[in-house]
Amino acid sequence: MTLHIARMKLLLALVTTLALASPGLALDGQIGIHDPSTLIQCDGKWYTYGTGGGTLVSDDGWTWRRGAMPSRSGLAPDIIHIGNRYYIYIARNVGAQPRAEINMIWTMSLDPNSPDYKWEEGGVVVSSDGIEDCNAIDPGLFLDPVNGKLWLTYGSYFGFIRLVELDPNTGKRANPNDQPLDLAINCEASTMMFHDGWYYLLATHGSCCRGADSGYNIRVGRAQSVFGPFLDNMGVGMLQGGGKLFVGSGGRVVGPGHFGLLDRGDGLQKFSCHYEADLDRGGASVLDIRPLLWQDGWPVAGENLKEGAYEIESLRTGTALEIAVEGVPVGGRRPRGGQRGPGGGGRGLFGGQGGMIPPQDVAQVSTNWPAGNIELRMANYICQAQQKWSITAVTNAGGYLGSPYFKITIAGTDRALAATADGELVAVPAFTGGPEQIWRLDQLADGTWRIMPKSVPGSNEALALSAVGSSYATLAKFEPSIQKQRWLLKMP
Amino acid sequence: MNLDRTTIQALESILKRVRIIMRSTSFTPALPVTVATLLLTFAAAAAAAAQSFGPTLTHPSSTAKSASPDGFLQRWLILEPIRVNGLTDSAVQAAVRTDYFPNQLSVIPQDGDKVAIGNTNLIWHAVETTNYNVNLFHFARALHKPTSDVLFWAVTIVTCPEEMHGVRLAIGSNAASVWWVNGQEVIGIYGDRQTVIDDGLSKRLMLKKGSNVVRCAVINGGGATDFCARFLDQVDKPLTTLSVSVEEPR
């Protein structure tokens, strides 16, 4: 890293405050930001704060717009909500790097229109003197769910990532005379999370601020104490530069950094980050929100759902969602014992028909399907048309945290999955855009999907697609501890 | 009264012993005949009570029985099989919509009732299973009836201690089956399939306080054939407080 990182971050942040177009299924609206804080909700709106005062606000977590700058701006803020206060920690250089300090400010609302919106100064929480092996920027906040203690990790390349304890009642240092504890080295943008008895330290490795040439990637180590030692999956300590890759560049995005946990409860977790360069947005630095999965005790970055045709298979039963019509075998019906070929010759019981059997044409096999509503059921998946679903983002229908709403239709038709007033399912003949016909799909920790209608007619309950028998699907309250509402989306 | 071969052999053995006694003693002829008649009557009644349709099906020995600890309905009236063909959705629906006998979807038969289908008289049998499922293969084979390409009608009466909403009928069958609760068709499962507990579920429905009639038609293609059924509550737990009978409560 060079001595100019912080200045470059600030410059980049100013560039990314430009309004950006929103192609594809990445977040919608104005999502240009660098070093975003953890996303936080206040009075139903989502907020994140970035380097240089870049603030993003969203009503639904999908479409974003510019928001009001807090009273302080600076480098790579982080935010936490404790009690009735929102604490923001913001770094600034106070001389040549690595001389820096992290200031705290707090408010009781993040909404500038609220009477409670008033930023109060909390003072300097930690600093680095320019000589010591630490650069006091990039704060990361962690409220320990085990004991309620509040911790701040900070640091950026010049030496160590460090840990200090904060007072959750004031946001200030719990014990100002305690020496910070070194946790990791040669990384930045650290933060911690707790999962299943382990503390995980996430930090960003690689270089930032070079657009598509940035090597940013997020790595992780774990420990059984908040004090470490944090080791990666190879047993290498993060104090020796270790770290298991959590997420790197891929697809059309380069340089993910600045992890932020979004624990939505019921076993649903997501994370926020920024990419140094989104190639679909001219290489700008943008916000993203993705599923957070777990595998063998390690966090894994999930992928946002891609539009396409899928088999929707119950993890519980192994059967696939289909409309209740009489299926036609792919390639047509075939008598037991095989078909006879011309001249009496035959391929026998297991010889097939010869040649490639094309995918089933829904237009051909659907001629006998009822014209109106069709019931839903589940069956063994055997590649038939009534078992293939197109999952397509619905434009101008809003969204939820990290995703647009989707319609789910039988592939090649407009027959749409819909919730009914009695909490059951039906396929309606045509998609009309009603809230009972649009769906949110959230990837769960094990990689399966939770599928929920935006609303159920006549109900305020949040219900999820549920397998209650081998051959039946309904809607029911989500129960994270069982498999009824976990679905695999398989490419047919 | 239908007596199986074992029972008849047992009765013949009893009569044989009575004749031996007659020859070897000074009893008057009237006494042994009376004794034999009594023994015959007693044995026949006992045989009827213990009538077996294979290893898992017996004749019910009491009026009503609770659902099993897992909620399964273990008492049924089953009609001897009717010849049909086809397991596809349309073939099964066509089969169950064929009028085989009067009041097919509403009759509550009694054990031993006969229905005439074409030139054949078929008999309703009250059965009780010791398992979660009702083995129709055992049932038909014990009666020397066909087991392949056949349709079985079955009826049971479920007594509910109170009105219950949001319950589901949960069934499994080998192979296809269609089900009615209080005259309403609530589930159909199709194709060549094996019995899986809770394979098919109805939509949420209401059980009346008192008697509720559950009826099914199970169609087998070939090989083994059976079914199972229970009700699930609003959180999909089996209902175990139901009483099951093959007679309407008086």
Coordinates of N, CA, C and O in Angstrom, one line a residue, chain B residues 4 51-59 78-81 125-148 150 152 174 195 218 220 222-227:
Chain B
D4 N -62.7 -69.2 7.0 CA -61.5 -69.6 6.2 C -61.2 -71.1 6.4 O -61.7 -71.8 7.2
Q51 N -61.4 -63.3 12.1 CA -61.2 -63.4 10.7 C -60.0 -62.6 10.2 O -59.9 -61.5 10.6
S52 N -59.2 -63.3 9.4 CA -58.0 -62.6 9.0 C -57.9 -62.4 7.5 O -58.4 -63.3 6.8
F53 N -57.3 -61.3 7.1 CA -57.1 -61.0 5.7 C -55.6 -61.0 5.4 O -55.1 -60.1 4.7
G54 N -54.9 -61.8 6.1 CA -53.4 -61.8 6.0 C -52.8 -61.4 7.3 O -53.5 -61.3 8.3
P55 N -51.5 -61.2 7.3 CA -50.8 -61.0 8.5 C -51.2 -59.8 9.3 O -50.9 -59.7 10.5
T56 N -51.7 -58.7 8.6 CA -51.9 -57.5 9.3 C -53.3 -57.0 9.4 O -53.6 -56.0 10.0
L57 N -54.2 -57.7 8.8 CA -55.6 -57.3 8.8 C -56.5 -58.3 9.5 O -56.4 -59.5 9.2
T58 N -57.3 -57.8 10.4 CA -58.3 -58.6 11.0 C -59.7 -58.0 11.0 O -59.8 -56.8 10.6
H59 N -60.7 -58.8 11.4 CA -62.0 -58.2 11.6 C -62.0 -57.4 12.8 O -61.5 -57.8 13.9
I78 N -63.9 -52.1 3.3 CA -63.3 -52.2 2.0 C -64.1 -53.1 1.1 O -64.5 -54.2 1.5
L79 N -64.4 -52.6 -0.1 CA -65.1 -53.4 -1.1 C -64.1 -54.3 -1.9 O -63.0 -53.8 -2.2
E80 N -64.5 -55.5 -2.1 CA -63.6 -56.4 -2.9 C -63.3 -55.7 -4.3 O -64.1 -54.9 -4.8
P81 N -62.2 -56.0 -4.8 CA -61.7 -55.1 -5.9 C -62.5 -55.2 -7.2 O -63.1 -56.2 -7.5
H125 N -66.1 -55.6 3.4 CA -65.5 -56.2 4.5 C -65.0 -55.2 5.5 O -64.3 -54.3 5.1
A126 N -65.3 -55.4 6.8 CA -64.8 -54.5 7.8 C -63.4 -55.0 8.2 O -63.3 -56.3 8.4
V127 N -62.4 -54.2 8.1 CA -61.0 -54.7 8.5 C -60.4 -53.7 9.5 O -60.7 -52.5 9.6
E128 N -59.5 -54.3 10.2 CA -58.6 -53.4 11.1 C -57.2 -53.8 10.9 O -56.9 -55.0 10.8
T129 N -56.3 -52.8 10.7 CA -54.9 -53.1 10.5 C -54.1 -52.9 11.7 O -54.4 -52.0 12.5
T130 N -53.1 -53.8 11.9 CA -52.2 -53.6 13.0 C -51.1 -52.7 12.7 O -50.3 -52.3 13.6
N131 N -51.0 -52.3 11.4 CA -49.9 -51.4 11.0 C -50.5 -50.0 10.7 O -51.6 -49.7 10.9
Y132 N -49.6 -49.1 10.3 CA -50.0 -47.7 9.9 C -50.8 -47.8 8.6 O -51.6 -46.9 8.3
N133 N -50.5 -48.8 7.8 CA -51.1 -48.9 6.5 C -52.1 -50.1 6.4 O -52.1 -51.0 7.3
V134 N -52.9 -50.0 5.4 CA -53.9 -51.1 5.1 C -53.4 -51.8 3.9 O -53.3 -51.2 2.8
N135 N -53.1 -53.1 4.1 CA -52.5 -53.8 3.0 C -53.5 -54.4 2.1 O -54.1 -55.5 2.5
L136 N -53.8 -53.8 1.0 CA -54.9 -54.3 0.1 C -54.4 -55.5 -0.7 O -55.3 -56.3 -1.1
F137 N -53.2 -55.7 -0.8 CA -52.7 -56.9 -1.5 C -53.0 -58.1 -0.6 O -53.6 -59.1 -1.1
H138 N -52.8 -58.0 0.7 CA -53.1 -59.1 1.6 C -54.7 -59.3 1.6 O -55.2 -60.5 1.5
F139 N -55.4 -58.2 1.6 CA -56.8 -58.3 1.6 C -57.4 -59.0 0.4 O -58.2 -60.0 0.6
A140 N -56.9 -58.6 -0.8 CA -57.5 -59.3 -2.0 C -57.0 -60.7 -2.1 O -57.8 -61.6 -2.5
R141 N -55.8 -60.9 -1.8 CA -55.3 -62.3 -1.9 C -56.0 -63.3 -1.0 O -56.2 -64.4 -1.3
A142 N -56.2 -62.8 0.2 CA -56.9 -63.7 1.2 C -58.3 -64.0 0.7 O -58.9 -65.1 1.1
L143 N -58.9 -63.2 -0.1 CA -60.2 -63.4 -0.6 C -60.2 -64.1 -2.0 O -61.2 -64.2 -2.7
H144 N -59.0 -64.4 -2.4 CA -58.8 -65.0 -3.8 C -59.3 -64.1 -4.9 O -59.9 -64.5 -5.8
K145 N -59.0 -62.8 -4.7 CA -59.4 -61.8 -5.7 C -58.2 -61.2 -6.4 O -57.1 -61.3 -5.8
P146 N -58.4 -60.6 -7.5 CA -57.2 -60.1 -8.2 C -56.6 -58.9 -7.5 O -57.3 -58.2 -6.7
T147 N -55.3 -58.7 -7.7 CA -54.6 -57.6 -7.0 C -54.0 -56.6 -8.0 O -53.6 -55.5 -7.6
S148 N -54.0 -56.9 -9.3 CA -53.4 -56.0 -10.3 C -54.6 -55.5 -11.1 O -55.6 -56.1 -11.4
V150 N -56.7 -53.1 -10.5 CA -58.0 -53.1 -9.7 C -58.2 -51.8 -9.0 O -57.2 -51.1 -8.8
F152 N -60.0 -50.4 -5.4 CA -60.6 -50.7 -4.1 C -61.3 -49.4 -3.6 O -60.7 -48.4 -3.6
N174 N -50.4 -46.9 -2.7 CA -49.8 -47.7 -3.8 C -51.0 -48.3 -4.5 O -51.6 -49.2 -4.0
T195 N -46.5 -46.4 -1.4 CA -47.1 -45.7 -0.2 C -46.0 -45.0 0.6 O -45.1 -45.6 1.1
V218 N -58.6 -46.5 -4.3 CA -57.2 -46.8 -4.5 C -57.1 -47.7 -5.8 O -57.8 -48.7 -5.8
N220 N -54.7 -49.9 -8.2 CA -53.3 -50.5 -8.3 C -53.1 -51.0 -9.8 O -54.0 -51.4 -10.5
G222 N -50.0 -53.0 -10.7 CA -49.5 -54.4 -10.5 C -48.7 -54.4 -9.2 O -48.2 -53.4 -8.7
G223 N -48.5 -55.6 -8.7 CA -47.7 -55.8 -7.5 C -48.4 -55.4 -6.2 O -49.6 -55.4 -6.1
A224 N -47.6 -55.0 -5.2 CA -48.1 -54.6 -3.9 C -49.1 -53.5 -4.0 O -49.0 -52.6 -4.9
T225 N -50.0 -53.4 -3.1 CA -51.0 -52.3 -3.1 C -51.4 -52.1 -1.6 O -51.7 -53.0 -0.9
D226 N -51.4 -50.8 -1.2 CA -51.8 -50.5 0.2 C -52.1 -49.0 0.3 O -51.9 -48.3 -0.7
F227 N -52.5 -48.6 1.4 CA -52.7 -47.1 1.6 C -52.6 -46.8 3.1 O -52.7 -47.7 4.0

